[in-house]
mmCIF file of C-alpha atoms in Angstrom:
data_model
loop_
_atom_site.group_PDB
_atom_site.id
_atom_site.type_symbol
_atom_site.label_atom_id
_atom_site.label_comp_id
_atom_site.label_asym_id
_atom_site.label_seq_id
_atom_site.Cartn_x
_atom_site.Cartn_y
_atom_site.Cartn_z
ATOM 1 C CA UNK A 1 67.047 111.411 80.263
ATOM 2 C CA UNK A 2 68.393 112.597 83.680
ATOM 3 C CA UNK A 3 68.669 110.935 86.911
ATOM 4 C CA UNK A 4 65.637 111.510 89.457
ATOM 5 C CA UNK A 5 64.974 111.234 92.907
ATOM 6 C CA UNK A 6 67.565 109.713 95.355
ATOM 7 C CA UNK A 7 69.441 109.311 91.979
ATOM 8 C CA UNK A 8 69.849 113.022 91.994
ATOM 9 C CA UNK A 9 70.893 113.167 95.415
ATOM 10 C CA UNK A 10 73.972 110.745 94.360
ATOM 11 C CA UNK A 11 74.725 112.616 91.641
ATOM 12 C CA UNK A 12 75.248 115.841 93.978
ATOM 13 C CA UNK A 13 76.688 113.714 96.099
ATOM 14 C CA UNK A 14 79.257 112.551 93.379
ATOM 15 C CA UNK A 15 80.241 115.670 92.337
ATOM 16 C CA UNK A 16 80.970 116.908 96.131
ATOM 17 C CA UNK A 17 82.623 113.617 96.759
ATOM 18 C CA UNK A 18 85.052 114.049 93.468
ATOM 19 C CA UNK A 19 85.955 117.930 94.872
ATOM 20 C CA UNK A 20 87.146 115.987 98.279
ATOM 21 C CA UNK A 21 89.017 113.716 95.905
ATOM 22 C CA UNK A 22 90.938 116.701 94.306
ATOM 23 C CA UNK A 23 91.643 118.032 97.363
ATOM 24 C CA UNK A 24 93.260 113.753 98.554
ATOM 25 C CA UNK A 25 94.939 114.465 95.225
ATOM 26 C CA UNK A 26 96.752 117.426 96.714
ATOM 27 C CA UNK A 27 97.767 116.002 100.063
ATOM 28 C CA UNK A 28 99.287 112.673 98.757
ATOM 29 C CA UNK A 29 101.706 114.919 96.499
ATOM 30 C CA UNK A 30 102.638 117.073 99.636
ATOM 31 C CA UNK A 31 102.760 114.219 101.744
ATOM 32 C CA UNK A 32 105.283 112.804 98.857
ATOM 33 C CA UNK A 33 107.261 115.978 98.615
ATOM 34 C CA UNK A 34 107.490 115.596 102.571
ATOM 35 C CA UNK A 35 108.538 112.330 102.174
ATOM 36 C CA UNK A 36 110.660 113.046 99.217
ATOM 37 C CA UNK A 37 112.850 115.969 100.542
ATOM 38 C CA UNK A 38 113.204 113.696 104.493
ATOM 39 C CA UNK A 39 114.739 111.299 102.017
ATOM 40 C CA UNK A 40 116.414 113.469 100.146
ATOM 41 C CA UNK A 41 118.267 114.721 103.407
ATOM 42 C CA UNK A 42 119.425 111.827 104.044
ATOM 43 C CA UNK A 43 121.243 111.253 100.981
ATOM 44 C CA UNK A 44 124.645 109.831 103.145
ATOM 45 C CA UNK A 45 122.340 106.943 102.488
ATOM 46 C CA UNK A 46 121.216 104.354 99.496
ATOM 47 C CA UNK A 47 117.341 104.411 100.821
ATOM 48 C CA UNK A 48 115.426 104.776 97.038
ATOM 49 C CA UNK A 49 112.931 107.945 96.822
ATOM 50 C CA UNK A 50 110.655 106.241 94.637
ATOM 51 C CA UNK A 51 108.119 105.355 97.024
ATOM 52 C CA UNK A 52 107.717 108.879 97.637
ATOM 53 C CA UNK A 53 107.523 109.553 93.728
ATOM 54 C CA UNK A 54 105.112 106.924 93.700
ATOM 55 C CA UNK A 55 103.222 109.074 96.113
ATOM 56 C CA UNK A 56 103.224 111.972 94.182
ATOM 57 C CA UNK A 57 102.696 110.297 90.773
ATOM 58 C CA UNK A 58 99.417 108.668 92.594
ATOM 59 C CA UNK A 59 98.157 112.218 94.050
ATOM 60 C CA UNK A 60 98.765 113.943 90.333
ATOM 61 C CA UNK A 61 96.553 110.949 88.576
ATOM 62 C CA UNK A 62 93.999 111.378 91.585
ATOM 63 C CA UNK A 63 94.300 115.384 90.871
ATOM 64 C CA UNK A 64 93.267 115.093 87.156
ATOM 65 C CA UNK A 65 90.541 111.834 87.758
ATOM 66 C CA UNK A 66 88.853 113.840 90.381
ATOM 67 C CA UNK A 67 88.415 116.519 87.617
ATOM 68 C CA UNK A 68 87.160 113.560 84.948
ATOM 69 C CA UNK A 69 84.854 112.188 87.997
ATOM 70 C CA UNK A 70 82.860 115.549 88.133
ATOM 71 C CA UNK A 71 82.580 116.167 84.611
ATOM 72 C CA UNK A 72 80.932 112.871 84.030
ATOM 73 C CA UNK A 73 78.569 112.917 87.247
ATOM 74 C CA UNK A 74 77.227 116.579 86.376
ATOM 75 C CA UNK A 75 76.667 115.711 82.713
ATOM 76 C CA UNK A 76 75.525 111.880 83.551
ATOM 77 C CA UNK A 77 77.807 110.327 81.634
ATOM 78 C CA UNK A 78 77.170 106.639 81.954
ATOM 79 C CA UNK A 79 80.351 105.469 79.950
ATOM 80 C CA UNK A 80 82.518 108.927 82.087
ATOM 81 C CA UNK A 81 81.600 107.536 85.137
ATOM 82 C CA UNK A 82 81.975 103.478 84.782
ATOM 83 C CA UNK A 83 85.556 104.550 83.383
ATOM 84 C CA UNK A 84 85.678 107.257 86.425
ATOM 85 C CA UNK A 85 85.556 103.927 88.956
ATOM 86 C CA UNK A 86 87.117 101.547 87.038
ATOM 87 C CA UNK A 87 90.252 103.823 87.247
ATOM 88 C CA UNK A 88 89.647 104.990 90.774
ATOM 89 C CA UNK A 89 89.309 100.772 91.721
ATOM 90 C CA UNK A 90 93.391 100.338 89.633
ATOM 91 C CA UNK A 91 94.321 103.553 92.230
ATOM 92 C CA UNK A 92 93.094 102.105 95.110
ATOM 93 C CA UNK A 93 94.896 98.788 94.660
ATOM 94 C CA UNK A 94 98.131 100.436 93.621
ATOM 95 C CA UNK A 95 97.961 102.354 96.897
ATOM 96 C CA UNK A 96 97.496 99.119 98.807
ATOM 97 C CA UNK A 97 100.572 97.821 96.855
ATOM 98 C CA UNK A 98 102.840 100.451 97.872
ATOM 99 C CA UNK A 99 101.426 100.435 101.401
ATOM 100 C CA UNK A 100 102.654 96.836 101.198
ATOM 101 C CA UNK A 101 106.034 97.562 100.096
ATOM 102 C CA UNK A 102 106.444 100.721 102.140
ATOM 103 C CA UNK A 103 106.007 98.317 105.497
ATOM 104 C CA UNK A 104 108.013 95.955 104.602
ATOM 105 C CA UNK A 105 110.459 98.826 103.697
ATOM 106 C CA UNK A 106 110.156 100.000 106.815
ATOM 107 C CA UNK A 107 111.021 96.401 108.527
ATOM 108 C CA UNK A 108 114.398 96.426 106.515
ATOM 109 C CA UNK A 109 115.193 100.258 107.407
ATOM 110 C CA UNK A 110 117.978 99.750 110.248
ATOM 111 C CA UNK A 111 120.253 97.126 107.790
ATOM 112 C CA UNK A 112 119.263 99.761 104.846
ATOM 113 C CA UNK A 113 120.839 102.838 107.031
ATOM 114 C CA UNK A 114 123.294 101.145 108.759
ATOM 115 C CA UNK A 115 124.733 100.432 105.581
ATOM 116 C CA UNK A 116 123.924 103.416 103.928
ATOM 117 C CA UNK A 117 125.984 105.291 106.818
ATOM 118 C CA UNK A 118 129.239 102.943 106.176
ATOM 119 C CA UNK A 119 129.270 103.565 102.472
ATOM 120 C CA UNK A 120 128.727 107.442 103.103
ATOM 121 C CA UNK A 121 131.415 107.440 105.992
ATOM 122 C CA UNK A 122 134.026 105.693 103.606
ATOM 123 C CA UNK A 123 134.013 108.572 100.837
ATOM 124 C CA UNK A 124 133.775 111.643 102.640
ATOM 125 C CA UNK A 125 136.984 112.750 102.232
ATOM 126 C CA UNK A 126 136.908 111.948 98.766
ATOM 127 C CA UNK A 127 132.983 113.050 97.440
ATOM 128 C CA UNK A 128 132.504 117.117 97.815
ATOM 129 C CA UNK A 129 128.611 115.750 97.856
ATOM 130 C CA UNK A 130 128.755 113.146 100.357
ATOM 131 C CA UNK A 131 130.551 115.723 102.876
ATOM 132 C CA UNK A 132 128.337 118.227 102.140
ATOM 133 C CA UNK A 133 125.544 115.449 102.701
ATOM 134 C CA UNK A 134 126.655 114.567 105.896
ATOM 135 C CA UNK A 135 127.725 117.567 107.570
ATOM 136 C CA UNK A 136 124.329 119.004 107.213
ATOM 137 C CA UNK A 137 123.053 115.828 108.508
ATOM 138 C CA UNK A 138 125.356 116.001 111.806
ATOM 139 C CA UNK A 139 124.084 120.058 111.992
ATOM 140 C CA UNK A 140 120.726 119.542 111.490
ATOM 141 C CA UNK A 141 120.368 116.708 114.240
ATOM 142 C CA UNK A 142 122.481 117.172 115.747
ATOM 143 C CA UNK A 143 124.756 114.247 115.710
ATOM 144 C CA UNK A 144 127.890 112.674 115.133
ATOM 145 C CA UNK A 145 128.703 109.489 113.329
ATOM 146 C CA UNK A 146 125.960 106.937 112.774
ATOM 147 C CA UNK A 147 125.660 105.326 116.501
ATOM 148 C CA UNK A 148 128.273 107.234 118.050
ATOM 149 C CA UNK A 149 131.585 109.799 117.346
ATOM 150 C CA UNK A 150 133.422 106.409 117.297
ATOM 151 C CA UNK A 151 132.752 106.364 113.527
ATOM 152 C CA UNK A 152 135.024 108.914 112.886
ATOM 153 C CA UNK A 153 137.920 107.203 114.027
ATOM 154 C CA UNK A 154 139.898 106.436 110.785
ATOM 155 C CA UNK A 155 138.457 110.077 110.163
ATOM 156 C CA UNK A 156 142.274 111.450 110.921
ATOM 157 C CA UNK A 157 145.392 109.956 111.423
ATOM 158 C CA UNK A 158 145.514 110.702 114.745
ATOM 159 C CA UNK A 159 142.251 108.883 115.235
ATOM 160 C CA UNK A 160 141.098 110.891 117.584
ATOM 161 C CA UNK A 161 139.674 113.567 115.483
ATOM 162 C CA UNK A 162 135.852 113.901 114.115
ATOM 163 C CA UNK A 163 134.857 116.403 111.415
ATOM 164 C CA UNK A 164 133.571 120.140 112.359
ATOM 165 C CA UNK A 165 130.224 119.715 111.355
ATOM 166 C CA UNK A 166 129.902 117.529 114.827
ATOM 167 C CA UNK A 167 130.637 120.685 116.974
ATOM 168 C CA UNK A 168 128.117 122.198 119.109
ATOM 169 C CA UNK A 169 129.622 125.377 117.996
ATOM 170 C CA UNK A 170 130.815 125.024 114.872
ATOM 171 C CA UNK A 171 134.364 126.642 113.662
ATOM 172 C CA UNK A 172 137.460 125.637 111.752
ATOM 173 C CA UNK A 173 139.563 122.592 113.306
ATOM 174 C CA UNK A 174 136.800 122.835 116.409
ATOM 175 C CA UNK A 175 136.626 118.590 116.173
ATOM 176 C CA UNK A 176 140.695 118.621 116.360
ATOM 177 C CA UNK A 177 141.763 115.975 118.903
ATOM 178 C CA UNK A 178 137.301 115.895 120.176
ATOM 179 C CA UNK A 179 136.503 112.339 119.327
ATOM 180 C CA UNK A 180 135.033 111.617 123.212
ATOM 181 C CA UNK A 181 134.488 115.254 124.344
ATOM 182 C CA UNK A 182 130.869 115.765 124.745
ATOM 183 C CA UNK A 183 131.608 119.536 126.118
ATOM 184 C CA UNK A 184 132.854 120.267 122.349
ATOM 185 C CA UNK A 185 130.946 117.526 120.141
ATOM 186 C CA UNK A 186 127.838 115.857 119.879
ATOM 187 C CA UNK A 187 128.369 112.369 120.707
ATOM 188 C CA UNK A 188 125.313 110.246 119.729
ATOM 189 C CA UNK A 189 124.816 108.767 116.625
ATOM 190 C CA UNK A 190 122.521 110.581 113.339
ATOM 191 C CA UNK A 191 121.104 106.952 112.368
ATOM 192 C CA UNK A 192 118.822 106.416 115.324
ATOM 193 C CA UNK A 193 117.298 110.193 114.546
ATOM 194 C CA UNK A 194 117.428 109.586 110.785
ATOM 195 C CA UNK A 195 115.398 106.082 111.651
ATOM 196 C CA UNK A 196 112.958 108.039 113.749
ATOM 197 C CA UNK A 197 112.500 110.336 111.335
ATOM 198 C CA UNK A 198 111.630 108.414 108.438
ATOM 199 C CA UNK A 199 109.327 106.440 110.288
ATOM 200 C CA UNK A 200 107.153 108.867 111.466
ATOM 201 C CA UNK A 201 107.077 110.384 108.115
ATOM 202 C CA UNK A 202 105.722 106.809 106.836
ATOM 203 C CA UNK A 203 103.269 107.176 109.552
ATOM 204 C CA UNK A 204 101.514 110.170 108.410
ATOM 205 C CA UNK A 205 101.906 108.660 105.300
ATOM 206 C CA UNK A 206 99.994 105.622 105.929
ATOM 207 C CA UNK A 207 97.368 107.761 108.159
ATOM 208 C CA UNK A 208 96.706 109.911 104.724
ATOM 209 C CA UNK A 209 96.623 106.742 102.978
ATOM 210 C CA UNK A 210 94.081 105.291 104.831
ATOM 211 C CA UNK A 211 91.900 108.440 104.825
ATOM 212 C CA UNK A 212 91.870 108.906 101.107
ATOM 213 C CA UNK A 213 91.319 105.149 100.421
ATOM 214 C CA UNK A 214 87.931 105.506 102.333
ATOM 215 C CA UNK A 215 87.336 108.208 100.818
ATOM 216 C CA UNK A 216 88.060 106.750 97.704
ATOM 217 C CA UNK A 217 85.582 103.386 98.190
ATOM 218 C CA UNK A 218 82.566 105.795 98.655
ATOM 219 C CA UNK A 219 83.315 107.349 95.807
ATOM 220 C CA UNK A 220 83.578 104.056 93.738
ATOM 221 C CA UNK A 221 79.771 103.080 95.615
ATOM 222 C CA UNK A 222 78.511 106.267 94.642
ATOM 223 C CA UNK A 223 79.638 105.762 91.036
ATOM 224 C CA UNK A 224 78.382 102.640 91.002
ATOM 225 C CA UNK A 225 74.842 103.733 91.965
ATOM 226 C CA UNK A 226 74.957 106.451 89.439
ATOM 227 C CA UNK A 227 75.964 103.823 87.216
ATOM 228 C CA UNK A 228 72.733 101.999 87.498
ATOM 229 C CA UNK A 229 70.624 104.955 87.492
ATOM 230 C CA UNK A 230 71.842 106.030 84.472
ATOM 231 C CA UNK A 231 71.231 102.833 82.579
ATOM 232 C CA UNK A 232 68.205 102.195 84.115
ATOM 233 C CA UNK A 233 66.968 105.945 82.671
ATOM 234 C CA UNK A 234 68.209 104.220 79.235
ATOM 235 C CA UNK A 235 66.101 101.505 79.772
ATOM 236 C CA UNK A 236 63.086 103.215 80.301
ATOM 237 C CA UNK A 237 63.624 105.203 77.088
#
């Protein structure tokens, strides 16, 4: 027996609500490649990537749910859609978990860089990755050392030498003997840039988080209503 009346209306309103879910889906795994590849950039450091996998593993189950939401509102599936918001409830308090984690993450960041940067500093004459690492770091922002050129001076043995990639204008030997010369070198640190950076990626993604998650509880109150109007319709008959 199908739904009638304002039970109807939910049902459309299900269905619509479930195609704004696939499209949540989709942002929270390009918000967590975002996040994923402004982590991965900073790979001088030992931050983890996983709450940006988390991100995307999230958007992916949201991607195929949404898909398993709509089937069993346009077909009024009573035991489709109960499993629809029991699922969507276990998403919603996952996401709250890793909001949790992410900001008190975020609390720790500056003691999780700052030794990130010393660990990254200490084998870069000896890791091809780590070098690579962290002179596209330095060229990209920008920068030079983690607070200041001053890091680089065990760099040499003159100490007073700083790798190329901190050049303005980048060429062979162009850091020689440019430890304090802000004419040649950049001379503030990557770490506060890096910092700033990661933050205001977490921003976004806790704005996106928050958006979807409402999104999310109507859809749970909408499946609940169809719920009822379902069984009530099995009820009657």
């Amino acid at each position: 027996m199908a739904v009638e009346g304002g039970a109807k209306c939910v049902k459309y309103l299900l269905f619509f609500f479930n195609f704004i879910f696939w499209v949540c889906g989709l942002a929270l795994i390009v918000l967590g490649i975002v996040a994923y590849v402004h982590i991965h950039n900073t790979a001088v450091t030992n931050i983890s990537a996983s709450p940006a996998v988390w991100l995307i593993v999230v958007g992916v189950v949201i991607f195929f749910i949404a898909f398993f939401g709509c089937c069993g509102a346009w077909k009024e599936n009573y035991c489709m859609v109960t499993t629809f918001a029991v699922i969507l409830s276990i998403i919603i308090i996952c996401e709250i978990a890793g909001a949790i984690a992410a900001y008190i993450f975020r609390g720790n960041l500056n003691g999780v860089l700052d030794q990130g940067f010393k660990e990254a500093f200490a084998k870069y004459n000896t890791s091809i990755e780590t070098k690579k690492a962290i002179d596209s770091l330095q060229q990209e922002l920008k920068c030079c050392g983690a607070n200041s050129s001053d890091d680089w001076v065990n760099f040499s043995t003159s100490h007073t030498s700083v790798p190329d990639s901190c050049c303005k204008n980048m060429t062979d030997n162009c850091g020689k003997g440019a430890i304090h010369d802000s004419s040649i070198i950049y001379t503030n640190g990557c770490q506060p840039a890096v910092e700033t950076l990661l933050k205001k990626s977490m921003l976004w993604i806790a704005v996106g988080a928050l958006v979807i998650a409402f999104i999310q509880i109507t859809g749970i109150v909408l499946a609940c209503v169809l719920m009822r109007a379902i069984r009530s319709g099995y009820e009657v008959m």
